[in-house]
Amino acid sequence: MMNLQALRKDLLAPTPGRAAQALRIGLICTLTLLIAETYGTPEIALTTYVVFFLNQPDRMGSLVQSLAITVLITVVLACLFLLAPAMIASPPWRIATMAGVSFVLMFLNSASKLQGVAATVALVTSNPRIE
Protein backbone atom coordinates (compact mmCIF):
# COMPACT_ATOMS: atom_id res chain seq x y z
CA MET A 1 0.00 0.00 0.00
CA MET A 2 1.27 3.46 -0.91
CA ASN A 3 2.01 5.82 1.89
CA LEU A 4 0.54 9.31 2.01
CA GLN A 5 3.76 11.12 1.08
CA ALA A 6 4.20 9.08 -2.12
CA LEU A 7 0.56 9.62 -3.07
CA ARG A 8 0.86 13.37 -2.49
CA LYS A 9 4.05 13.49 -4.54
CA ASP A 10 2.37 11.64 -7.42
CA LEU A 11 -0.70 13.88 -7.38
CA LEU A 12 1.23 17.15 -7.21
CA ALA A 13 4.10 16.25 -9.54
CA PRO A 14 4.44 18.71 -12.41
CA THR A 15 3.23 17.36 -15.72
CA PRO A 16 3.58 18.91 -19.17
CA GLY A 17 0.79 21.38 -19.85
CA ARG A 18 -0.64 21.47 -16.31
CA ALA A 19 0.28 25.12 -15.68
CA ALA A 20 -1.02 26.22 -19.09
CA GLN A 21 -4.30 24.35 -18.54
CA ALA A 22 -4.73 25.88 -15.07
CA LEU A 23 -3.98 29.36 -16.40
CA ARG A 24 -6.41 28.90 -19.30
CA ILE A 25 -9.22 27.69 -17.01
CA GLY A 26 -8.57 30.52 -14.56
CA LEU A 27 -8.70 33.11 -17.33
CA ILE A 28 -11.89 31.65 -18.83
CA CYS A 29 -13.56 31.53 -15.40
CA THR A 30 -12.61 35.15 -14.76
CA LEU A 31 -13.94 36.31 -18.14
CA THR A 32 -17.13 34.28 -17.65
CA LEU A 33 -17.63 35.85 -14.24
CA LEU A 34 -17.07 39.37 -15.59
CA ILE A 35 -19.50 38.87 -18.49
CA ALA A 36 -22.15 37.27 -16.26
CA GLU A 37 -21.81 40.06 -13.69
CA THR A 38 -22.00 42.73 -16.38
CA TYR A 39 -25.24 41.34 -17.82
CA GLY A 40 -26.74 40.40 -14.44
CA THR A 41 -27.02 36.72 -15.25
CA PRO A 42 -28.64 34.66 -12.48
CA GLU A 43 -26.65 31.79 -10.97
CA ILE A 44 -23.19 33.14 -11.77
CA ALA A 45 -21.57 30.29 -9.84
CA LEU A 46 -23.29 27.72 -12.04
CA THR A 47 -22.26 29.63 -15.16
CA THR A 48 -18.64 29.66 -14.03
CA TYR A 49 -18.78 26.01 -12.91
CA VAL A 50 -19.76 24.88 -16.41
CA VAL A 51 -16.32 26.05 -17.60
CA PHE A 52 -14.77 23.05 -15.85
CA PHE A 53 -17.00 20.67 -17.81
CA LEU A 54 -16.26 22.29 -21.16
CA ASN A 55 -12.47 22.37 -20.90
CA GLN A 56 -10.69 19.30 -22.17
CA PRO A 57 -6.92 18.85 -22.40
CA ASP A 58 -7.13 19.04 -26.21
CA ARG A 59 -8.61 22.11 -27.86
CA MET A 60 -10.57 20.18 -30.49
CA GLY A 61 -12.37 18.17 -27.81
CA SER A 62 -13.29 21.40 -26.01
CA LEU A 63 -14.59 22.94 -29.23
CA VAL A 64 -16.70 19.92 -30.17
CA GLN A 65 -18.11 19.61 -26.66
CA SER A 66 -18.92 23.34 -26.51
CA LEU A 67 -20.76 23.17 -29.84
CA ALA A 68 -22.67 20.05 -28.77
CA ILE A 69 -23.73 21.69 -25.50
CA THR A 70 -24.80 24.85 -27.32
CA VAL A 71 -26.98 22.89 -29.76
CA LEU A 72 -28.45 20.66 -27.04
CA ILE A 73 -29.24 23.59 -24.71
CA THR A 74 -30.90 25.42 -27.61
CA VAL A 75 -33.11 22.43 -28.40
CA VAL A 76 -34.01 21.80 -24.74
CA LEU A 77 -34.80 25.47 -24.07
CA ALA A 78 -36.92 25.71 -27.24
CA CYS A 79 -38.95 22.73 -26.01
CA LEU A 80 -39.26 24.27 -22.54
CA PHE A 81 -40.46 27.57 -24.00
CA LEU A 82 -43.18 25.65 -25.84
CA LEU A 83 -44.19 23.93 -22.58
CA ALA A 84 -43.93 27.06 -20.40
CA PRO A 85 -47.47 28.43 -20.93
CA ALA A 86 -48.99 25.13 -19.80
CA MET A 87 -46.87 24.74 -16.68
CA ILE A 88 -46.28 28.32 -15.54
CA ALA A 89 -49.25 28.48 -13.18
CA SER A 90 -48.94 24.98 -11.76
CA PRO A 91 -46.01 24.14 -9.46
CA PRO A 92 -46.64 20.36 -9.69
CA TRP A 93 -46.33 20.53 -13.48
CA ARG A 94 -43.13 22.56 -13.19
CA ILE A 95 -41.61 19.95 -10.86
CA ALA A 96 -42.78 17.14 -13.14
CA THR A 97 -41.27 18.89 -16.15
CA MET A 98 -37.94 19.43 -14.37
CA ALA A 99 -37.91 15.77 -13.33
CA GLY A 100 -38.80 14.63 -16.84
CA VAL A 101 -36.16 16.78 -18.52
CA SER A 102 -33.56 15.61 -16.01
CA PHE A 103 -34.52 11.97 -16.53
CA VAL A 104 -34.38 12.21 -20.33
CA LEU A 105 -31.03 14.02 -20.30
CA MET A 106 -29.48 11.63 -17.78
CA PHE A 107 -30.74 8.71 -19.86
CA LEU A 108 -29.13 10.28 -22.93
CA ASN A 109 -25.97 10.74 -20.88
CA SER A 110 -25.73 7.03 -20.16
CA ALA A 111 -27.23 5.55 -23.34
CA SER A 112 -25.84 7.69 -26.15
CA LYS A 113 -22.70 9.41 -27.34
CA LEU A 114 -23.71 12.53 -25.44
CA GLN A 115 -21.84 11.39 -22.34
CA GLY A 116 -20.87 14.36 -20.25
CA VAL A 117 -22.71 16.80 -22.49
CA ALA A 118 -26.23 15.70 -21.55
CA ALA A 119 -25.41 15.69 -17.82
CA THR A 120 -24.13 19.27 -18.04
CA VAL A 121 -27.26 20.35 -19.92
CA ALA A 122 -29.40 18.62 -17.27
CA LEU A 123 -27.55 20.56 -14.58
CA VAL A 124 -28.12 23.87 -16.34
CA THR A 125 -31.72 23.44 -17.54
CA SER A 126 -33.16 21.72 -14.49
CA ASN A 127 -31.98 24.30 -11.99
CA PRO A 128 -35.14 25.41 -10.13
CA ARG A 129 -33.57 28.66 -8.90
CA ILE A 130 -33.17 30.17 -12.37
CA GLU A 131 -35.92 32.77 -12.72
Coordinates of C-alpha atoms in Angstrom, one line a residue:
M1 CA 0.0 0.0 0.0
M2 CA 1.3 3.5 -0.9
N3 CA 2.0 5.8 1.9
L4 CA 0.5 9.3 2.0
Q5 CA 3.8 11.1 1.1
A6 CA 4.2 9.1 -2.1
L7 CA 0.6 9.6 -3.1
R8 CA 0.9 13.4 -2.5
K9 CA 4.1 13.5 -4.5
D10 CA 2.4 11.6 -7.4
L11 CA -0.7 13.9 -7.4
L12 CA 1.2 17.2 -7.2
A13 CA 4.1 16.3 -9.5
P14 CA 4.4 18.7 -12.4
T15 CA 3.2 17.4 -15.7
P16 CA 3.6 18.9 -19.2
G17 CA 0.8 21.4 -19.9
R18 CA -0.6 21.5 -16.3
A19 CA 0.3 25.1 -15.7
A20 CA -1.0 26.2 -19.1
Q21 CA -4.3 24.3 -18.5
A22 CA -4.7 25.9 -15.1
L23 CA -4.0 29.4 -16.4
R24 CA -6.4 28.9 -19.3
I25 CA -9.2 27.7 -17.0
G26 CA -8.6 30.5 -14.6
L27 CA -8.7 33.1 -17.3
I28 CA -11.9 31.7 -18.8
C29 CA -13.6 31.5 -15.4
T30 CA -12.6 35.2 -14.8
L31 CA -13.9 36.3 -18.1
T32 CA -17.1 34.3 -17.6
L33 CA -17.6 35.9 -14.2
L34 CA -17.1 39.4 -15.6
I35 CA -19.5 38.9 -18.5
A36 CA -22.1 37.3 -16.3
E37 CA -21.8 40.1 -13.7
T38 CA -22.0 42.7 -16.4
Y39 CA -25.2 41.3 -17.8
G40 CA -26.7 40.4 -14.4
T41 CA -27.0 36.7 -15.2
P42 CA -28.6 34.7 -12.5
E43 CA -26.6 31.8 -11.0
I44 CA -23.2 33.1 -11.8
A45 CA -21.6 30.3 -9.8
L46 CA -23.3 27.7 -12.0
T47 CA -22.3 29.6 -15.2
T48 CA -18.6 29.7 -14.0
Y49 CA -18.8 26.0 -12.9
V50 CA -19.8 24.9 -16.4
V51 CA -16.3 26.1 -17.6
F52 CA -14.8 23.0 -15.8
F53 CA -17.0 20.7 -17.8
L54 CA -16.3 22.3 -21.2
N55 CA -12.5 22.4 -20.9
Q56 CA -10.7 19.3 -22.2
P57 CA -6.9 18.9 -22.4
D58 CA -7.1 19.0 -26.2
R59 CA -8.6 22.1 -27.9
M60 CA -10.6 20.2 -30.5
G61 CA -12.4 18.2 -27.8
S62 CA -13.3 21.4 -26.0
L63 CA -14.6 22.9 -29.2
V64 CA -16.7 19.9 -30.2
Q65 CA -18.1 19.6 -26.7
S66 CA -18.9 23.3 -26.5
L67 CA -20.8 23.2 -29.8
A68 CA -22.7 20.1 -28.8
I69 CA -23.7 21.7 -25.5
T70 CA -24.8 24.9 -27.3
V71 CA -27.0 22.9 -29.8
L72 CA -28.5 20.7 -27.0
I73 CA -29.2 23.6 -24.7
T74 CA -30.9 25.4 -27.6
V75 CA -33.1 22.4 -28.4
V76 CA -34.0 21.8 -24.7
L77 CA -34.8 25.5 -24.1
A78 CA -36.9 25.7 -27.2
C79 CA -39.0 22.7 -26.0
L80 CA -39.3 24.3 -22.5
F81 CA -40.5 27.6 -24.0
L82 CA -43.2 25.7 -25.8
L83 CA -44.2 23.9 -22.6
A84 CA -43.9 27.1 -20.4
P85 CA -47.5 28.4 -20.9
A86 CA -49.0 25.1 -19.8
M87 CA -46.9 24.7 -16.7
I88 CA -46.3 28.3 -15.5
A89 CA -49.3 28.5 -13.2
S90 CA -48.9 25.0 -11.8
P91 CA -46.0 24.1 -9.5
P92 CA -46.6 20.4 -9.7
W93 CA -46.3 20.5 -13.5
R94 CA -43.1 22.6 -13.2
I95 CA -41.6 20.0 -10.9
A96 CA -42.8 17.1 -13.1
T97 CA -41.3 18.9 -16.2
M98 CA -37.9 19.4 -14.4
A99 CA -37.9 15.8 -13.3
G100 CA -38.8 14.6 -16.8
V101 CA -36.2 16.8 -18.5
S102 CA -33.6 15.6 -16.0
F103 CA -34.5 12.0 -16.5
V104 CA -34.4 12.2 -20.3
L105 CA -31.0 14.0 -20.3
M106 CA -29.5 11.6 -17.8
F107 CA -30.7 8.7 -19.9
L108 CA -29.1 10.3 -22.9
N109 CA -26.0 10.7 -20.9
S110 CA -25.7 7.0 -20.2
A111 CA -27.2 5.5 -23.3
S112 CA -25.8 7.7 -26.2
K113 CA -22.7 9.4 -27.3
L114 CA -23.7 12.5 -25.4
Q115 CA -21.8 11.4 -22.3
G116 CA -20.9 14.4 -20.2
V117 CA -22.7 16.8 -22.5
A118 CA -26.2 15.7 -21.5
A119 CA -25.4 15.7 -17.8
T120 CA -24.1 19.3 -18.0
V121 CA -27.3 20.3 -19.9
A122 CA -29.4 18.6 -17.3
L123 CA -27.6 20.6 -14.6
V124 CA -28.1 23.9 -16.3
T125 CA -31.7 23.4 -17.5
S126 CA -33.2 21.7 -14.5
N127 CA -32.0 24.3 -12.0
P128 CA -35.1 25.4 -10.1
R129 CA -33.6 28.7 -8.9
I130 CA -33.2 30.2 -12.4
E131 CA -35.9 32.8 -12.7

